[in-house]
Amino acid sequence: MVFSYSLPFQSVPENLTSSPSGRDRPVPSPPSQIPGQAVVLGASIAGLLTARELADRFSQVVVIERDHLYPDAPRPGVPQTDHVHVLLAKGLEVLEGLFPGLTEELAAAGSPEVDWTADCQMMGFGGWNPRFESGLTTRTCSRSLLENLIRKRLRTWNNIEFVTGVSVSGLLLKRDSRNRDQVTGVTVKRDTHPYSISGELVVDATGRRSLLPQWLEEWGYKAPQETTIDARLGYASQWFEIPSEYHHHQSSDGDRWNWKSLLIWAKPPYQSRAGVLYPVEGNRWVVTLSGTGGDYPNAQNQDFLKFARSLRNRAIYQAIRHAVPVSPVKVYRGTANRWRHYEKMDRFPSGLVALGDGVCAFNPLYGQGMTVAALSAQRLGQWLDKTCQGDRPNLTRAGDRFRKTLGSVLQLPWLMATGEDLRWPKTQGEQPHWWMRALQRYLKEVLTLTDQFPNIHKRVWHVQHMANHPVSLFHPAVLGPVVGNFLAGSQNSAQTLPYRGSGR
């Protein structure tokens, strides 16, 4: 079986069709130098949002994508299209600023609205968390819907062009008499025909498979240092038609169906399995089940149900056991946290920027990737504006400062993701310092108390959605109960509660 949005054979690539603005956009011939042109490598979420930021600052922006892009269909090169994607509240805020009205477009496309403390039935480190309205609300949707809506918006911009079906093979550099290098574009191939595309600024947003370290080495640069933290997490996902009884009982049955989403966390270091059920457009649920430390779910339908049944609570299993699947089970394994430290490189060519997963990739379990990409693109635009000389940015200064300060965007989500992954004894990578272990112990107590204290639950999820700084978890309203737990000698004694539907 396939998804209802799967690509029909007669689809035509977007770059051979008319754009929403009505202008034909055929694949361009190899372009000559255009003053003020920026080049973005990759039509990922990071690449699309970067193109939007650059379109305000350059006379022309060219987005180069290896895949052909088809209207209303997933981009073939996204390795996680079939899995749960979460746009955190902060990410939605940034996207709404870049594309006013995007939230309404998501709603019109059938994307459900979810209040994450009222509509999501969540089992944390202890039992079921309390349910209440908090205003921490987003629209839940498939990755392909979000990408397609953003790409459709960008195609209405006269100075943004998509070049698809080509692969980037390297960088073009110009070296001056002082041995300083400036990137002037990229070399690309369509089939076996190479040509170049020029740009005053080149942004690499090609994701985890980025070849930028190799391209830099070809020009005599050292590859960046890398830090990798791998909890050996793998997951499997399947899509289901939402059963009619869910809609029938949602308003009349306050016990079993009084939720929009289900989330059952693992409980380190003892229970490695977790699961999420997530509503998306098209009257569908997408369910992702995960296991840490090599405890991977596989791609067999009957094993998928068995894995769901083995979670700390059977709520997800009970929801899907009679639901009709509309996709096969898809698996994914490449979940390691990896930071390529471009900010530590002594030599780096000007006119070149890297962001997105190609710089810092997070364990997808925590749903931070798209939001961090949005914040990174926003930060790039801010640094270009700060370095303007007259009406043009100083690309050398902006690129260097952005590269060195991108860490301020990445550091907090990195600590959040790796701090959780390092709770597992089989996690591979640098082990935490004493202060990280102390912080882990504190946060474990905080997370354990979320089922008893609604205010703590609310604060945790505002931090999780990057709407609040983590320092808010040290507020006296949180610190007091945690200290009380320590003084009482609590060792995470909260027991898993039986499933009671709403969790209230």
Coordinates of C-alpha atoms in Angstrom, one line a residue:
M1 CA 0.0 0.0 0.0
V2 CA 1.1 3.6 -0.5
F3 CA 0.2 7.0 0.9
S4 CA -2.8 8.8 -0.5
Y5 CA -0.4 11.6 -1.6
S6 CA 2.0 9.3 -3.5
L7 CA 3.3 10.6 -6.8
P8 CA 1.2 9.7 -9.8
F9 CA 3.2 8.7 -12.8
Q10 CA 1.9 11.5 -15.0
S11 CA 3.1 14.2 -12.6
V12 CA 5.3 16.9 -14.2
P13 CA 8.3 18.4 -12.3
E14 CA 7.5 21.8 -10.8
N15 CA 10.3 23.5 -12.7
L16 CA 8.6 22.6 -16.0
T17 CA 5.2 24.1 -15.0
S18 CA 3.9 27.5 -14.4
S19 CA 4.4 29.0 -11.0
P20 CA 1.6 30.3 -8.9
S21 CA 2.5 33.8 -10.1
G22 CA 1.7 32.7 -13.7
R23 CA 5.3 33.0 -14.9
D24 CA 6.8 30.1 -16.7
R25 CA 9.8 28.7 -15.0
P26 CA 11.7 26.4 -17.4
V27 CA 15.0 24.9 -16.4
P28 CA 17.5 27.8 -17.0
S29 CA 20.5 27.5 -19.3
P30 CA 23.8 27.8 -17.5
P31 CA 23.6 31.4 -16.2
S32 CA 26.2 34.0 -16.5
Q33 CA 27.3 36.1 -13.5
I34 CA 24.3 38.1 -12.1
P35 CA 25.2 40.9 -9.7
G36 CA 23.8 40.2 -6.2
Q37 CA 23.1 36.5 -6.9
A38 CA 23.0 34.1 -4.0
V39 CA 23.0 30.3 -4.4
V40 CA 21.3 27.9 -2.0
L41 CA 22.2 24.2 -2.2
G42 CA 19.3 22.0 -1.3
A43 CA 15.5 22.5 -1.3
S44 CA 15.2 21.2 2.3
I45 CA 13.3 23.1 4.9
A46 CA 16.6 24.8 5.8
G47 CA 17.3 25.6 2.2
L48 CA 13.8 27.0 1.5
L49 CA 13.8 29.2 4.6
T50 CA 17.3 30.4 3.7
A51 CA 16.1 31.3 0.2
R52 CA 13.3 33.3 1.7
E53 CA 15.7 35.3 3.9
L54 CA 18.1 35.9 1.1
A55 CA 15.4 37.0 -1.3
D56 CA 15.0 40.2 0.7
R57 CA 18.7 40.9 0.4
F58 CA 19.9 39.7 -3.1
S59 CA 18.6 40.6 -6.5
Q60 CA 18.5 36.9 -7.4
V61 CA 18.4 33.7 -5.4
V62 CA 19.0 30.3 -7.1
V63 CA 18.0 27.1 -5.2
I64 CA 19.8 24.0 -6.6
E65 CA 18.1 20.7 -5.8
R66 CA 19.2 17.2 -6.8
D67 CA 15.7 15.9 -6.9
H68 CA 12.9 16.8 -9.3
L69 CA 10.2 18.6 -7.4
Y70 CA 6.6 17.6 -8.0
P71 CA 3.5 19.5 -6.9
D72 CA 1.7 18.1 -3.9
A73 CA 4.1 15.1 -3.5
P74 CA 7.0 14.3 -1.2
R75 CA 10.5 15.3 -2.2
P76 CA 12.2 12.0 -3.0
G77 CA 15.5 12.8 -1.2
V78 CA 14.0 13.3 2.2
P79 CA 15.0 10.2 4.2
Q80 CA 12.3 10.8 6.9
T81 CA 9.3 11.8 4.8
D82 CA 7.2 8.9 6.1
H83 CA 7.8 9.6 9.8
V84 CA 6.4 12.0 12.3
H85 CA 7.6 15.6 11.9
V86 CA 6.9 18.2 14.5
L87 CA 7.1 21.9 13.9
L88 CA 7.6 23.3 17.4
A89 CA 5.7 26.4 18.6
K90 CA 8.8 28.6 18.1
G91 CA 9.3 27.2 14.6
L92 CA 5.7 28.0 13.6
E93 CA 6.2 31.5 15.0
V94 CA 9.2 32.1 12.8
L95 CA 7.6 30.6 9.7
E96 CA 4.5 32.7 10.2
G97 CA 6.7 35.8 10.3
L98 CA 8.3 34.8 7.0
F99 CA 5.1 33.7 5.4
P100 CA 2.2 35.6 6.9
G101 CA -1.0 33.5 6.7
L102 CA 0.8 30.1 6.6
T103 CA -1.0 28.9 9.6
E104 CA -4.3 29.5 7.9
E105 CA -3.1 27.7 4.8
L106 CA -2.2 24.7 6.9
A107 CA -5.7 24.8 8.5
A108 CA -7.3 25.0 5.0
A109 CA -5.3 22.0 3.9
G110 CA -6.7 20.0 6.8
S111 CA -3.9 20.3 9.3
P112 CA -5.3 19.7 12.8
E113 CA -4.8 22.2 15.6
V114 CA -3.2 20.7 18.8
D115 CA -2.8 22.3 22.2
W116 CA 0.1 20.2 23.5
T117 CA -1.0 20.3 27.1
A118 CA -4.7 19.8 26.5
D119 CA -5.0 17.7 23.4
C120 CA -2.0 15.5 23.7
Q121 CA -2.3 12.6 26.2
M122 CA 1.2 12.2 27.4
M123 CA 3.0 9.7 29.7
G124 CA 6.2 11.1 31.0
F125 CA 8.8 9.6 33.4
G126 CA 6.1 9.0 35.9
G127 CA 2.5 8.5 34.9
W128 CA 0.0 10.4 32.7
N129 CA 0.6 14.1 32.7
P130 CA -2.3 16.5 33.6
R131 CA -4.4 17.9 30.8
F132 CA -5.3 21.6 30.6
E133 CA -5.3 24.4 28.0
S134 CA -2.1 26.3 27.9
G135 CA -2.1 28.1 24.5
L136 CA 0.9 26.1 23.4
T137 CA -0.7 25.4 20.1
T138 CA 0.6 24.3 16.7
R139 CA -0.8 22.8 13.5
T140 CA 0.3 19.2 12.9
C141 CA 0.9 18.0 9.4
S142 CA 3.1 15.8 7.2
R143 CA 6.6 17.0 6.2
S144 CA 5.6 17.0 2.5
L145 CA 2.6 19.3 3.1
L146 CA 4.7 21.9 4.9
E147 CA 7.5 21.8 2.3
N148 CA 5.0 22.1 -0.6
L149 CA 3.2 25.1 1.0
I150 CA 6.5 26.9 1.6
R151 CA 7.8 26.1 -1.9
K152 CA 4.6 27.3 -3.5
R153 CA 5.0 30.6 -1.6
L154 CA 8.6 31.0 -2.8
R155 CA 7.6 30.4 -6.4
T156 CA 5.6 33.6 -6.3
W157 CA 8.8 35.6 -5.7
N158 CA 10.2 37.0 -9.0
N159 CA 13.8 36.8 -7.8
I160 CA 13.8 33.1 -6.7
E161 CA 14.6 30.4 -9.2
F162 CA 14.7 26.6 -8.7
V163 CA 17.2 24.5 -10.6
T164 CA 16.3 20.9 -10.1
G165 CA 17.5 17.5 -11.2
V166 CA 21.2 18.5 -11.0
S167 CA 23.9 17.5 -8.6
V168 CA 26.5 19.8 -7.1
S169 CA 30.1 18.5 -7.6
G170 CA 32.2 21.2 -6.0
L171 CA 32.9 24.8 -5.1
L172 CA 34.3 27.6 -7.3
L173 CA 36.9 29.6 -5.5
K174 CA 38.9 32.8 -6.4
R175 CA 42.3 33.2 -4.5
D176 CA 43.9 36.6 -4.1
S177 CA 47.5 37.6 -3.7
R178 CA 47.2 37.3 0.1
N179 CA 46.2 33.6 -0.3
R180 CA 42.6 34.5 0.8
D181 CA 39.8 32.6 -0.9
Q182 CA 36.3 33.7 -1.9
V183 CA 33.7 31.3 -3.1
T184 CA 32.3 32.5 -6.4
G185 CA 29.8 29.7 -7.2
V186 CA 29.5 26.0 -7.6
T187 CA 30.0 23.4 -10.3
V188 CA 27.0 21.2 -11.1
K189 CA 26.1 18.3 -13.4
R190 CA 22.9 17.5 -15.2
D191 CA 23.2 14.0 -16.4
T192 CA 26.9 14.0 -17.6
H193 CA 27.0 17.7 -18.6
P194 CA 28.9 19.9 -16.2
Y195 CA 28.6 23.6 -15.9
S196 CA 28.9 26.3 -13.3
I197 CA 26.5 28.6 -11.4
S198 CA 27.9 31.8 -10.0
G199 CA 27.0 33.5 -6.8
E200 CA 28.4 36.1 -4.4
L201 CA 27.1 33.9 -1.5
V202 CA 26.8 30.1 -1.5
V203 CA 24.8 28.5 1.3
D204 CA 25.1 24.7 1.9
A205 CA 21.7 23.3 3.2
T206 CA 22.1 19.8 1.8
G207 CA 21.5 18.1 5.2
R208 CA 23.2 15.1 6.8
R209 CA 24.7 13.9 3.5
S210 CA 26.5 17.2 2.9
L211 CA 29.7 16.9 1.0
L212 CA 31.1 20.3 2.1
P213 CA 33.9 18.8 4.2
Q214 CA 35.2 16.9 1.1
W215 CA 34.8 20.0 -1.1
L216 CA 36.9 22.1 1.4
E217 CA 39.6 19.4 1.5
E218 CA 39.8 19.6 -2.3
W219 CA 40.9 23.2 -2.0
G220 CA 43.4 22.5 0.8
Y221 CA 41.3 23.2 3.8
K222 CA 41.0 20.8 6.8
A223 CA 37.7 19.1 7.4
P224 CA 35.9 20.4 10.5
Q225 CA 36.1 18.5 13.7
E226 CA 33.0 16.5 14.5
T227 CA 31.3 15.6 17.8
T228 CA 28.9 12.6 17.6
I229 CA 26.6 11.3 20.3
D230 CA 24.7 8.2 19.2
A231 CA 22.0 6.6 21.4
R232 CA 21.6 3.9 18.7
L233 CA 17.9 4.8 18.3
G234 CA 15.9 3.4 15.5
Y235 CA 12.2 3.8 14.7
A236 CA 9.4 2.7 12.4
S237 CA 6.3 4.5 11.2
Q238 CA 3.0 3.6 9.7
W239 CA 0.1 5.7 8.6
F240 CA -3.6 4.9 9.4
E241 CA -7.0 6.2 8.4
I242 CA -8.5 7.6 11.6
P243 CA -11.3 5.2 12.6
S244 CA -14.9 6.6 12.3
E245 CA -15.5 5.6 16.0
Y246 CA -12.9 8.1 17.0
H247 CA -14.9 11.0 15.4
H248 CA -18.2 9.5 16.8
H249 CA -16.9 9.2 20.4
Q250 CA -14.7 12.2 20.6
S251 CA -17.4 14.5 21.9
S252 CA -19.7 11.9 23.6
D253 CA -17.2 9.5 25.1
G254 CA -15.0 11.4 27.6
D255 CA -13.0 8.3 28.5
R256 CA -11.3 6.5 25.6
W257 CA -11.1 9.0 22.8
N258 CA -10.7 12.3 24.5
W259 CA -7.4 13.2 22.9
K260 CA -5.9 14.2 19.5
S261 CA -2.4 12.9 20.0
L262 CA -0.8 10.2 22.2
L263 CA 2.8 10.3 23.4
I264 CA 4.4 7.6 25.5
W265 CA 8.0 8.4 26.5
A266 CA 10.7 5.8 27.2
K267 CA 12.0 5.7 30.7
P268 CA 15.8 5.6 30.9
P269 CA 17.7 3.5 31.7
Y270 CA 15.1 0.8 32.1
Q271 CA 12.4 1.0 29.4
S272 CA 13.9 1.9 26.0
R273 CA 10.7 1.9 23.9
A274 CA 8.6 4.9 23.1
G275 CA 5.7 5.9 20.7
V276 CA 3.8 8.8 19.3
L277 CA 0.5 9.0 17.5
Y278 CA 0.0 12.2 15.6
P279 CA -2.9 13.5 13.5
V280 CA -2.2 15.0 10.1
E281 CA -4.1 16.2 7.1
G282 CA -6.3 13.8 5.1
N283 CA -8.0 12.3 8.2
R284 CA -4.9 10.2 9.0
W285 CA -2.7 9.3 12.0
V286 CA 1.0 8.8 11.6
V287 CA 2.4 6.5 14.3
T288 CA 6.1 6.3 15.1
L289 CA 7.5 3.7 17.4
S290 CA 11.1 3.9 18.6
G291 CA 13.7 1.9 20.5
T292 CA 17.0 3.0 22.0
G293 CA 20.3 1.1 22.3
G294 CA 19.7 -1.1 19.2
D295 CA 16.2 -2.2 20.3
Y296 CA 14.8 -1.4 16.9
P297 CA 11.3 -2.0 15.5
N298 CA 11.2 -3.6 12.1
A299 CA 9.2 -3.2 9.0
Q300 CA 6.7 -6.0 9.5
N301 CA 3.0 -5.1 10.0
Q302 CA 2.4 -7.7 12.8
D303 CA 5.6 -6.8 14.5
F304 CA 4.7 -3.1 14.5
L305 CA 1.5 -3.9 16.5
K306 CA 3.5 -6.1 18.9
F307 CA 6.0 -3.3 19.4
A308 CA 3.1 -0.9 20.1
R309 CA 1.7 -3.3 22.6
S310 CA 5.0 -3.6 24.4
L311 CA 5.2 0.1 25.3
R312 CA 4.8 1.2 29.0
N313 CA 1.1 1.7 28.3
R314 CA -1.1 0.2 25.5
A315 CA -3.0 3.3 24.6
I316 CA -1.4 3.6 21.1
Y317 CA -1.9 -0.1 20.5
Q318 CA -5.5 0.1 21.5
A319 CA -6.0 3.1 19.1
I320 CA -4.5 1.4 16.0
R321 CA -5.2 -2.3 16.4
H322 CA -8.4 -2.1 14.4
A323 CA -7.4 1.0 12.3
V324 CA -6.9 0.6 8.6
P325 CA -3.2 1.2 7.6
V326 CA -2.8 3.4 4.5
S327 CA 1.0 2.8 4.2
P328 CA 3.6 0.1 4.7
V329 CA 5.8 0.3 7.7
K330 CA 8.9 2.4 7.1
V331 CA 12.1 2.2 9.2
Y332 CA 14.8 4.7 9.9
R333 CA 18.1 4.3 11.7
G334 CA 20.4 7.4 11.0
T335 CA 19.6 9.2 14.3
A336 CA 22.9 10.2 15.8
N337 CA 23.5 13.7 17.0
R338 CA 26.4 15.1 15.0
W339 CA 28.0 18.6 15.2
R340 CA 30.5 19.6 12.5
H341 CA 32.4 22.4 14.1
Y342 CA 32.9 24.8 11.3
E343 CA 33.0 27.6 13.9
K344 CA 36.3 26.3 15.1
M345 CA 38.1 26.3 11.7
D346 CA 40.9 28.9 11.5
R347 CA 40.7 29.1 7.7
F348 CA 37.4 29.3 5.9
P349 CA 36.6 30.8 2.5
S350 CA 34.5 33.9 2.4
G351 CA 31.2 33.9 0.6
L352 CA 30.3 30.5 2.0
V353 CA 27.8 29.5 4.7
A354 CA 26.6 26.2 6.0
L355 CA 23.5 25.6 8.1
G356 CA 20.9 22.9 8.9
D357 CA 21.6 19.3 9.4
G358 CA 24.9 19.5 7.4
V359 CA 26.3 21.5 10.4
C360 CA 24.4 20.1 13.4
A361 CA 22.0 17.2 13.2
F362 CA 19.9 16.2 16.2
N363 CA 18.3 12.9 17.2
P364 CA 15.0 13.3 15.3
L365 CA 13.1 11.9 18.3
Y366 CA 13.0 15.4 19.9
G367 CA 11.5 17.2 16.9
Q368 CA 14.0 20.1 16.9
G369 CA 15.4 20.0 13.4
M370 CA 12.9 22.2 11.4
T371 CA 12.7 24.8 14.2
V372 CA 16.5 25.1 14.5
A373 CA 16.7 25.4 10.7
A374 CA 14.2 28.3 10.8
L375 CA 16.1 30.0 13.6
S376 CA 19.4 29.5 11.8
A377 CA 18.1 31.0 8.5
Q378 CA 16.6 33.9 10.5
R379 CA 20.0 34.5 12.2
L380 CA 21.8 34.5 8.8
G381 CA 19.5 37.3 7.6
Q382 CA 20.1 39.3 10.8
W383 CA 23.9 39.1 10.3
L384 CA 23.7 40.1 6.7
D385 CA 21.8 43.2 7.8
K386 CA 24.2 44.0 10.6
T387 CA 27.2 44.1 8.2
C388 CA 25.6 46.2 5.4
Q389 CA 27.9 48.8 3.8
G390 CA 25.6 51.1 2.1
D391 CA 22.9 48.9 0.6
R392 CA 25.1 45.8 0.3
P393 CA 26.2 43.3 3.1
N394 CA 29.8 42.7 3.8
L395 CA 29.7 39.0 2.9
T396 CA 33.1 38.2 4.3
R397 CA 32.3 39.7 7.7
A398 CA 28.7 38.4 7.8
G399 CA 29.8 34.9 6.9
D400 CA 32.6 34.7 9.5
R401 CA 30.4 36.2 12.2
F402 CA 27.5 33.9 11.4
R403 CA 29.7 30.8 11.3
K404 CA 31.1 31.7 14.8
T405 CA 27.8 32.7 16.4
L406 CA 25.6 29.9 14.9
G407 CA 26.5 28.0 18.1
S408 CA 24.3 30.3 20.1
V409 CA 21.4 28.9 18.1
L410 CA 22.6 25.3 18.3
Q411 CA 23.9 25.0 21.8
L412 CA 20.6 24.7 23.7
P413 CA 18.9 22.1 21.4
W414 CA 22.2 20.2 21.3
L415 CA 22.4 20.0 25.1
M416 CA 18.7 19.1 25.3
A417 CA 19.0 16.3 22.8
T418 CA 22.4 14.9 23.8
G419 CA 21.6 15.3 27.5
E420 CA 18.6 13.0 27.1
D421 CA 20.5 10.5 24.9
L422 CA 23.4 10.3 27.4
R423 CA 21.0 8.8 30.0
W424 CA 21.2 5.5 28.1
P425 CA 24.2 3.3 29.1
K426 CA 24.7 2.1 25.5
T427 CA 25.0 5.6 24.1
Q428 CA 28.2 6.0 22.0
G429 CA 30.3 9.2 22.2
E430 CA 31.9 11.5 24.7
Q431 CA 30.4 10.8 28.1
P432 CA 29.0 13.8 30.1
H433 CA 31.0 15.9 32.5
W434 CA 30.1 16.0 36.2
W435 CA 28.0 19.1 35.7
M436 CA 26.0 17.5 32.9
R437 CA 25.3 14.5 35.2
A438 CA 24.1 16.8 37.9
L439 CA 21.9 18.6 35.4
Q440 CA 20.6 15.2 34.2
R441 CA 19.7 14.2 37.7
Y442 CA 17.9 17.5 38.3
L443 CA 16.0 17.3 35.0
K444 CA 15.0 13.7 35.7
E445 CA 13.3 14.9 38.9
V446 CA 11.6 17.7 37.0
L447 CA 10.3 15.3 34.4
T448 CA 9.1 12.9 37.0
L449 CA 7.1 15.6 38.7
T450 CA 5.2 16.7 35.6
D451 CA 2.4 14.2 36.3
Q452 CA 1.9 15.8 39.7
F453 CA 2.3 19.5 39.1
P454 CA 0.5 21.1 36.1
N455 CA 2.7 24.2 36.3
I456 CA 5.9 22.1 35.9
H457 CA 4.4 20.2 33.0
K458 CA 3.5 23.5 31.3
R459 CA 7.0 24.9 31.8
V460 CA 8.7 21.7 30.5
W461 CA 6.7 21.8 27.3
H462 CA 7.3 25.5 26.7
V463 CA 11.0 24.7 26.9
Q464 CA 10.6 21.6 24.7
H465 CA 8.9 23.8 22.1
M466 CA 11.7 26.4 22.4
A467 CA 9.2 29.0 23.4
N468 CA 10.9 29.5 26.8
H469 CA 14.6 29.4 27.8
P470 CA 15.5 26.3 29.9
V471 CA 16.5 28.6 32.8
S472 CA 12.7 28.7 33.5
L473 CA 13.0 25.2 34.8
F474 CA 15.0 26.6 37.8
H475 CA 12.2 29.0 38.8
P476 CA 11.2 28.6 42.5
A477 CA 7.9 27.1 41.4
V478 CA 9.9 24.2 40.0
L479 CA 13.0 24.2 42.2
G480 CA 10.9 23.9 45.4
P481 CA 9.1 20.6 44.5
V482 CA 12.4 19.2 43.2
V483 CA 14.3 20.0 46.4
G484 CA 11.4 18.6 48.3
N485 CA 11.7 15.3 46.4
F486 CA 15.4 15.2 47.1
L487 CA 14.9 15.8 50.8
A488 CA 12.3 13.1 50.9
G489 CA 14.8 10.7 49.4
S490 CA 12.7 10.2 46.3
Q491 CA 14.4 8.0 43.7
N492 CA 11.9 8.3 40.9
S493 CA 9.4 6.2 42.7
A494 CA 6.4 7.2 40.6
Q495 CA 4.7 4.2 39.2
T496 CA 3.1 3.9 35.7
L497 CA -0.6 4.5 36.1
P498 CA -3.2 2.4 34.3
Y499 CA -4.6 3.8 31.1
R500 CA -7.7 5.9 31.9
G501 CA -8.4 7.6 28.7
S502 CA -8.2 11.4 29.2
G503 CA -5.6 11.1 32.0
R504 CA -7.5 13.6 34.1

